[in-house]
mmCIF file of C-alpha atoms in Angstrom:
data_model
loop_
_atom_site.group_PDB
_atom_site.id
_atom_site.type_symbol
_atom_site.label_atom_id
_atom_site.label_comp_id
_atom_site.label_asym_id
_atom_site.label_seq_id
_atom_site.Cartn_x
_atom_site.Cartn_y
_atom_site.Cartn_z
ATOM 1 C CA GLU M 1 128.160 120.484 65.637
ATOM 2 C CA PRO M 2 131.114 122.900 65.684
ATOM 3 C CA GLU M 3 130.949 125.671 63.136
ATOM 4 C CA VAL M 4 132.931 128.580 61.754
ATOM 5 C CA THR M 5 131.453 131.888 62.909
ATOM 6 C CA GLN M 6 131.769 135.148 60.992
ATOM 7 C CA THR M 7 130.880 138.667 62.066
ATOM 8 C CA PRO M 8 129.335 140.908 60.969
ATOM 9 C CA SER M 9 126.971 139.249 58.489
ATOM 10 C CA HIS M 10 126.702 142.507 56.554
ATOM 11 C CA GLN M 11 129.042 145.477 56.419
ATOM 12 C CA VAL M 12 128.616 148.698 54.496
ATOM 13 C CA THR M 13 131.545 151.064 54.130
ATOM 14 C CA GLN M 14 132.648 154.056 52.136
ATOM 15 C CA MET M 15 135.328 153.732 49.489
ATOM 16 C CA GLY M 16 138.770 154.333 50.971
ATOM 17 C CA GLN M 17 137.808 153.224 54.475
ATOM 18 C CA GLU M 18 139.441 150.360 56.329
ATOM 19 C CA VAL M 19 137.363 147.308 57.227
ATOM 20 C CA ILE M 20 138.074 144.314 59.411
ATOM 21 C CA LEU M 21 136.161 141.104 58.894
ATOM 22 C CA ARG M 22 136.170 138.690 61.795
ATOM 23 C CA CYS M 23 136.041 134.929 61.987
ATOM 24 C CA VAL M 24 136.151 132.356 64.756
ATOM 25 C CA PRO M 25 137.325 129.060 63.230
ATOM 26 C CA ILE M 26 136.497 125.667 64.693
ATOM 27 C CA SER M 27 138.536 125.348 67.868
ATOM 28 C CA ASN M 28 140.739 122.351 67.037
ATOM 29 C CA HIS M 29 141.433 123.406 63.455
ATOM 30 C CA LEU M 30 144.883 124.597 62.449
ATOM 31 C CA TYR M 31 144.515 125.800 58.847
ATOM 32 C CA PHE M 32 142.585 128.961 58.096
ATOM 33 C CA TYR M 33 141.433 130.528 54.854
ATOM 34 C CA TRP M 34 139.682 133.507 53.364
ATOM 35 C CA TYR M 35 137.695 133.231 50.135
ATOM 36 C CA ARG M 36 135.457 135.722 48.412
ATOM 37 C CA GLN M 37 132.573 135.548 45.974
ATOM 38 C CA ILE M 38 131.590 138.527 43.876
ATOM 39 C CA LEU M 39 127.893 138.416 43.004
ATOM 40 C CA GLY M 40 127.277 135.994 40.156
ATOM 41 C CA GLN M 41 130.890 134.843 39.979
ATOM 42 C CA LYS M 42 132.986 131.943 41.223
ATOM 43 C CA VAL M 43 134.237 131.541 44.762
ATOM 44 C CA GLU M 44 137.861 132.733 44.718
ATOM 45 C CA PHE M 45 140.739 131.830 47.020
ATOM 46 C CA LEU M 46 142.398 134.769 48.786
ATOM 47 C CA VAL M 47 144.791 133.446 51.417
ATOM 48 C CA SER M 48 145.687 130.499 53.610
ATOM 49 C CA PHE M 49 147.207 130.778 57.085
ATOM 50 C CA TYR M 50 148.994 128.199 59.204
ATOM 51 C CA ASN M 51 151.245 128.365 62.227
ATOM 52 C CA ASN M 52 150.775 132.132 62.507
ATOM 53 C CA GLU M 53 151.910 132.931 59.017
ATOM 54 C CA ILE M 54 150.569 133.111 55.489
ATOM 55 C CA SER M 55 151.056 129.808 53.659
ATOM 56 C CA GLU M 56 149.783 130.898 50.295
ATOM 57 C CA LYS M 57 148.056 133.897 48.761
ATOM 58 C CA SER M 58 146.405 134.544 45.434
ATOM 59 C CA GLU M 59 146.958 137.418 43.020
ATOM 60 C CA ILE M 60 143.880 139.088 44.500
ATOM 61 C CA PHE M 61 145.516 139.319 47.924
ATOM 62 C CA ASP M 62 147.599 142.422 47.312
ATOM 63 C CA ASP M 63 149.123 144.914 49.757
ATOM 64 C CA GLN M 64 145.684 146.260 50.638
ATOM 65 C CA PHE M 65 144.840 142.977 52.356
ATOM 66 C CA SER M 66 146.227 141.524 55.555
ATOM 67 C CA VAL M 67 145.315 138.690 57.903
ATOM 68 C CA GLU M 68 145.926 138.192 61.562
ATOM 69 C CA ARG M 69 145.246 135.716 64.314
ATOM 70 C CA PRO M 70 145.445 138.093 67.271
ATOM 71 C CA ASP M 71 144.575 135.501 69.900
ATOM 72 C CA GLY M 72 143.831 131.808 70.140
ATOM 73 C CA SER M 73 140.383 132.019 68.632
ATOM 74 C CA ASN M 74 139.916 134.895 66.171
ATOM 75 C CA PHE M 75 141.091 135.144 62.571
ATOM 76 C CA THR M 76 140.693 138.499 60.837
ATOM 77 C CA LEU M 77 140.889 139.894 57.320
ATOM 78 C CA LYS M 78 141.695 143.583 57.009
ATOM 79 C CA ILE M 79 141.215 145.612 53.861
ATOM 80 C CA ARG M 80 143.218 148.788 54.281
ATOM 81 C CA SER M 81 141.554 151.114 51.789
ATOM 82 C CA THR M 82 138.439 149.631 50.270
ATOM 83 C CA LYS M 83 137.556 149.962 46.601
ATOM 84 C CA LEU M 84 134.214 149.507 44.878
ATOM 85 C CA GLU M 85 135.430 146.222 43.403
ATOM 86 C CA ASP M 86 136.033 144.812 46.890
ATOM 87 C CA SER M 87 132.261 144.461 47.259
ATOM 88 C CA ALA M 88 131.677 140.734 47.670
ATOM 89 C CA MET M 89 130.730 137.984 50.087
ATOM 90 C CA TYR M 90 133.800 137.068 52.115
ATOM 91 C CA PHE M 91 133.993 133.543 53.500
ATOM 92 C CA CYS M 92 136.255 132.280 56.244
ATOM 93 C CA ALA M 93 137.100 128.575 56.297
ATOM 94 C CA SER M 94 139.115 126.175 58.415
ATOM 95 C CA ARG M 95 140.238 122.571 58.508
ATOM 96 C CA LYS M 96 142.013 120.159 60.795
ATOM 97 C CA ASP M 97 145.661 119.279 60.720
ATOM 98 C CA ARG M 98 145.366 116.029 58.838
ATOM 99 C CA GLU M 99 145.808 116.182 55.078
ATOM 100 C CA GLY M 100 142.705 115.662 53.060
ATOM 101 C CA GLU M 101 140.225 116.807 55.655
ATOM 102 C CA LYS M 102 137.131 118.641 54.456
ATOM 103 C CA LEU M 103 137.012 122.407 54.528
ATOM 104 C CA PHE M 104 134.416 124.021 56.794
ATOM 105 C CA PHE M 105 133.054 127.406 55.757
ATOM 106 C CA GLY M 106 131.411 130.179 57.715
ATOM 107 C CA SER M 107 128.198 131.774 56.479
ATOM 108 C CA GLY M 108 130.060 134.811 55.182
ATOM 109 C CA THR M 109 130.211 138.581 55.524
ATOM 110 C CA GLN M 110 128.561 140.569 52.755
ATOM 111 C CA LEU M 111 130.745 143.626 52.208
ATOM 112 C CA SER M 112 129.273 146.556 50.297
ATOM 113 C CA VAL M 113 131.609 149.393 49.359
ATOM 114 C CA LEU M 114 129.825 152.615 48.368
ATOM 115 C CA LYS N 1 146.340 127.819 35.408
ATOM 116 C CA GLN N 2 143.637 125.456 36.661
ATOM 117 C CA GLU N 3 140.137 126.040 35.281
ATOM 118 C CA VAL N 4 137.059 124.273 36.626
ATOM 119 C CA THR N 5 133.875 124.075 34.568
ATOM 120 C CA GLN N 6 130.497 122.790 35.673
ATOM 121 C CA ILE N 7 127.715 121.638 33.416
ATOM 122 C CA PRO N 8 124.832 122.303 33.380
ATOM 123 C CA ALA N 9 124.715 125.805 34.850
ATOM 124 C CA ALA N 10 121.132 125.215 35.937
ATOM 125 C CA LEU N 11 118.868 122.209 36.208
ATOM 126 C CA SER N 12 115.208 121.822 37.153
ATOM 127 C CA VAL N 13 113.749 118.338 37.636
ATOM 128 C CA PRO N 14 110.691 116.791 39.304
ATOM 129 C CA GLU N 15 111.045 115.285 42.722
ATOM 130 C CA GLY N 16 112.166 111.651 42.798
ATOM 131 C CA GLU N 17 114.408 111.729 39.743
ATOM 132 C CA ASN N 18 118.012 110.637 39.788
ATOM 133 C CA LEU N 19 120.388 113.226 38.379
ATOM 134 C CA VAL N 20 124.017 113.802 37.490
ATOM 135 C CA LEU N 21 126.024 116.997 37.816
ATOM 136 C CA ASN N 22 129.254 117.315 35.893
ATOM 137 C CA CYS N 23 132.580 118.951 36.698
ATOM 138 C CA SER N 24 135.691 119.151 34.546
ATOM 139 C CA PHE N 25 139.126 120.541 35.300
ATOM 140 C CA THR N 26 141.975 121.379 32.975
ATOM 141 C CA ASP N 27 145.001 120.320 35.041
ATOM 142 C CA SER N 28 144.863 116.689 36.169
ATOM 143 C CA ALA N 29 147.611 117.200 38.767
ATOM 144 C CA ILE N 30 145.182 117.543 41.648
ATOM 145 C CA TYR N 31 145.467 116.548 45.286
ATOM 146 C CA ASN N 32 141.758 116.135 45.889
ATOM 147 C CA LEU N 33 138.344 117.265 44.715
ATOM 148 C CA GLN N 34 135.418 118.392 46.830
ATOM 149 C CA TRP N 35 131.752 118.869 46.130
ATOM 150 C CA PHE N 36 130.022 121.609 48.090
ATOM 151 C CA ARG N 37 126.473 122.728 48.489
ATOM 152 C CA GLN N 38 125.625 126.450 48.735
ATOM 153 C CA ASP N 39 122.245 127.674 49.906
ATOM 154 C CA PRO N 40 121.178 131.275 49.162
ATOM 155 C CA GLY N 41 122.820 133.760 51.521
ATOM 156 C CA LYS N 42 124.694 131.041 53.344
ATOM 157 C CA GLY N 43 128.128 129.490 53.394
ATOM 158 C CA LEU N 44 129.351 126.378 51.686
ATOM 159 C CA THR N 45 128.803 122.914 53.074
ATOM 160 C CA SER N 46 131.233 120.192 52.086
ATOM 161 C CA LEU N 47 129.363 117.142 50.794
ATOM 162 C CA LEU N 48 132.048 114.769 49.578
ATOM 163 C CA LEU N 49 135.826 114.819 49.292
ATOM 164 C CA ILE N 50 137.652 112.493 46.899
ATOM 165 C CA GLN N 51 141.391 112.037 47.141
ATOM 166 C CA SER N 52 143.307 111.888 43.866
ATOM 167 C CA SER N 53 143.973 108.181 44.441
ATOM 168 C CA GLN N 54 140.272 107.376 44.867
ATOM 169 C CA ARG N 55 137.641 106.708 42.237
ATOM 170 C CA GLU N 56 134.493 107.520 44.188
ATOM 171 C CA GLN N 57 132.935 108.489 47.493
ATOM 172 C CA THR N 58 129.409 107.938 48.760
ATOM 173 C CA SER N 59 127.336 109.636 51.423
ATOM 174 C CA GLY N 60 123.683 108.689 51.695
ATOM 175 C CA ARG N 61 121.961 109.501 48.407
ATOM 176 C CA LEU N 62 125.076 111.204 47.034
ATOM 177 C CA ASN N 63 127.819 109.545 45.039
ATOM 178 C CA ALA N 64 130.799 111.376 43.590
ATOM 179 C CA SER N 65 133.201 109.865 41.079
ATOM 180 C CA LEU N 66 136.584 111.048 39.927
ATOM 181 C CA ASP N 67 138.445 110.310 36.692
ATOM 182 C CA LYS N 68 141.644 112.244 37.242
ATOM 183 C CA SER N 69 143.278 111.353 33.954
ATOM 184 C CA SER N 70 140.399 112.767 31.936
ATOM 185 C CA GLY N 71 139.869 115.692 34.304
ATOM 186 C CA ARG N 72 136.281 114.849 35.217
ATOM 187 C CA SER N 73 134.078 114.326 38.222
ATOM 188 C CA THR N 74 130.383 113.649 38.546
ATOM 189 C CA LEU N 75 127.998 114.063 41.447
ATOM 190 C CA TYR N 76 125.102 111.630 41.352
ATOM 191 C CA ILE N 77 122.015 112.447 43.427
ATOM 192 C CA ALA N 78 119.551 109.603 43.860
ATOM 193 C CA ALA N 79 115.832 110.031 44.472
ATOM 194 C CA SER N 80 115.995 113.829 44.516
ATOM 195 C CA GLN N 81 113.963 115.794 47.082
ATOM 196 C CA PRO N 82 112.890 119.462 47.218
ATOM 197 C CA GLY N 83 115.384 119.945 50.060
ATOM 198 C CA ASP N 84 118.183 119.165 47.593
ATOM 199 C CA SER N 85 117.500 122.475 45.853
ATOM 200 C CA ALA N 86 120.706 124.514 46.080
ATOM 201 C CA THR N 87 123.803 125.438 44.103
ATOM 202 C CA TYR N 88 126.354 122.639 43.881
ATOM 203 C CA LEU N 89 129.994 123.624 43.571
ATOM 204 C CA CYS N 90 132.956 121.545 42.525
ATOM 205 C CA ALA N 91 136.437 122.538 43.752
ATOM 206 C CA VAL N 92 139.897 121.102 43.213
ATOM 207 C CA ARG N 93 143.007 121.382 45.291
ATOM 208 C CA ARG N 94 146.225 121.160 43.368
ATOM 209 C CA ARG N 95 149.050 118.887 44.375
ATOM 210 C CA SER N 96 150.866 120.483 47.269
ATOM 211 C CA GLY N 97 154.047 119.732 49.141
ATOM 212 C CA GLY N 98 152.954 121.869 52.025
ATOM 213 C CA GLY N 99 150.100 121.697 54.440
ATOM 214 C CA ALA N 100 147.827 124.392 53.103
ATOM 215 C CA ASP N 101 146.539 125.161 49.663
ATOM 216 C CA GLY N 102 143.733 127.108 48.073
ATOM 217 C CA LEU N 103 140.860 125.556 46.188
ATOM 218 C CA THR N 104 139.844 126.416 42.629
ATOM 219 C CA PHE N 105 136.080 126.460 42.256
ATOM 220 C CA GLY N 106 133.683 126.005 39.392
ATOM 221 C CA LYS N 107 130.796 128.377 38.956
ATOM 222 C CA GLY N 108 128.297 125.804 40.139
ATOM 223 C CA THR N 109 125.123 124.104 39.035
ATOM 224 C CA HIS N 110 121.926 125.740 40.310
ATOM 225 C CA LEU N 111 119.561 122.850 41.044
ATOM 226 C CA ILE N 112 115.815 123.135 41.554
ATOM 227 C CA ILE N 113 113.794 120.084 42.559
ATOM 228 C CA GLN N 114 110.117 120.601 41.837
ATOM 229 C CA PRO N 115 107.705 119.130 44.426
#
């Protein structure tokens, strides 16, 4: 069964460093998302992406964050200057074109900012 | 602002029991509601999706209902098995005129099925 793939599974970085989290969505999907989950807290929406542009972003997704689909398969989340509070599990998700389709999640990247 | 609450936060039952997980949301203007399963250290797996116009959805031993006007959904698990042990998350998508929209999640119900 097709799946959303995320790399790396774990990433450790120093505060102030830039990180790029990578995702390969399911190949025929057109809508892409990033969510995050801080340990012990709810899963939170960050951003949605469609037709090579951001469709919606949450209050969390400030100027330190950016997303890109550099080619036909990858979808990346960049954090420009990481802070301690950016430590979380980051999930990529995708869905098909048709409204109402289920969302498919990757297994996540655990980001630890030291 | 939409808030999603799930009760109970944790539940431990013997194998074979039928059980109900509850989800409530504050803004009834939703587009759809999804139930997810999350296993430790893994991503989320969508179990059932209910459109705002629907009352329930079924998949195998799982049945999800939706009462949009009262802001409630339930996930019914029949004949529970140890493999059902996981955290179950409820998430709502608000009404959207566009094609993409973020989900608002509850904190989940941590379910343990005792063998």
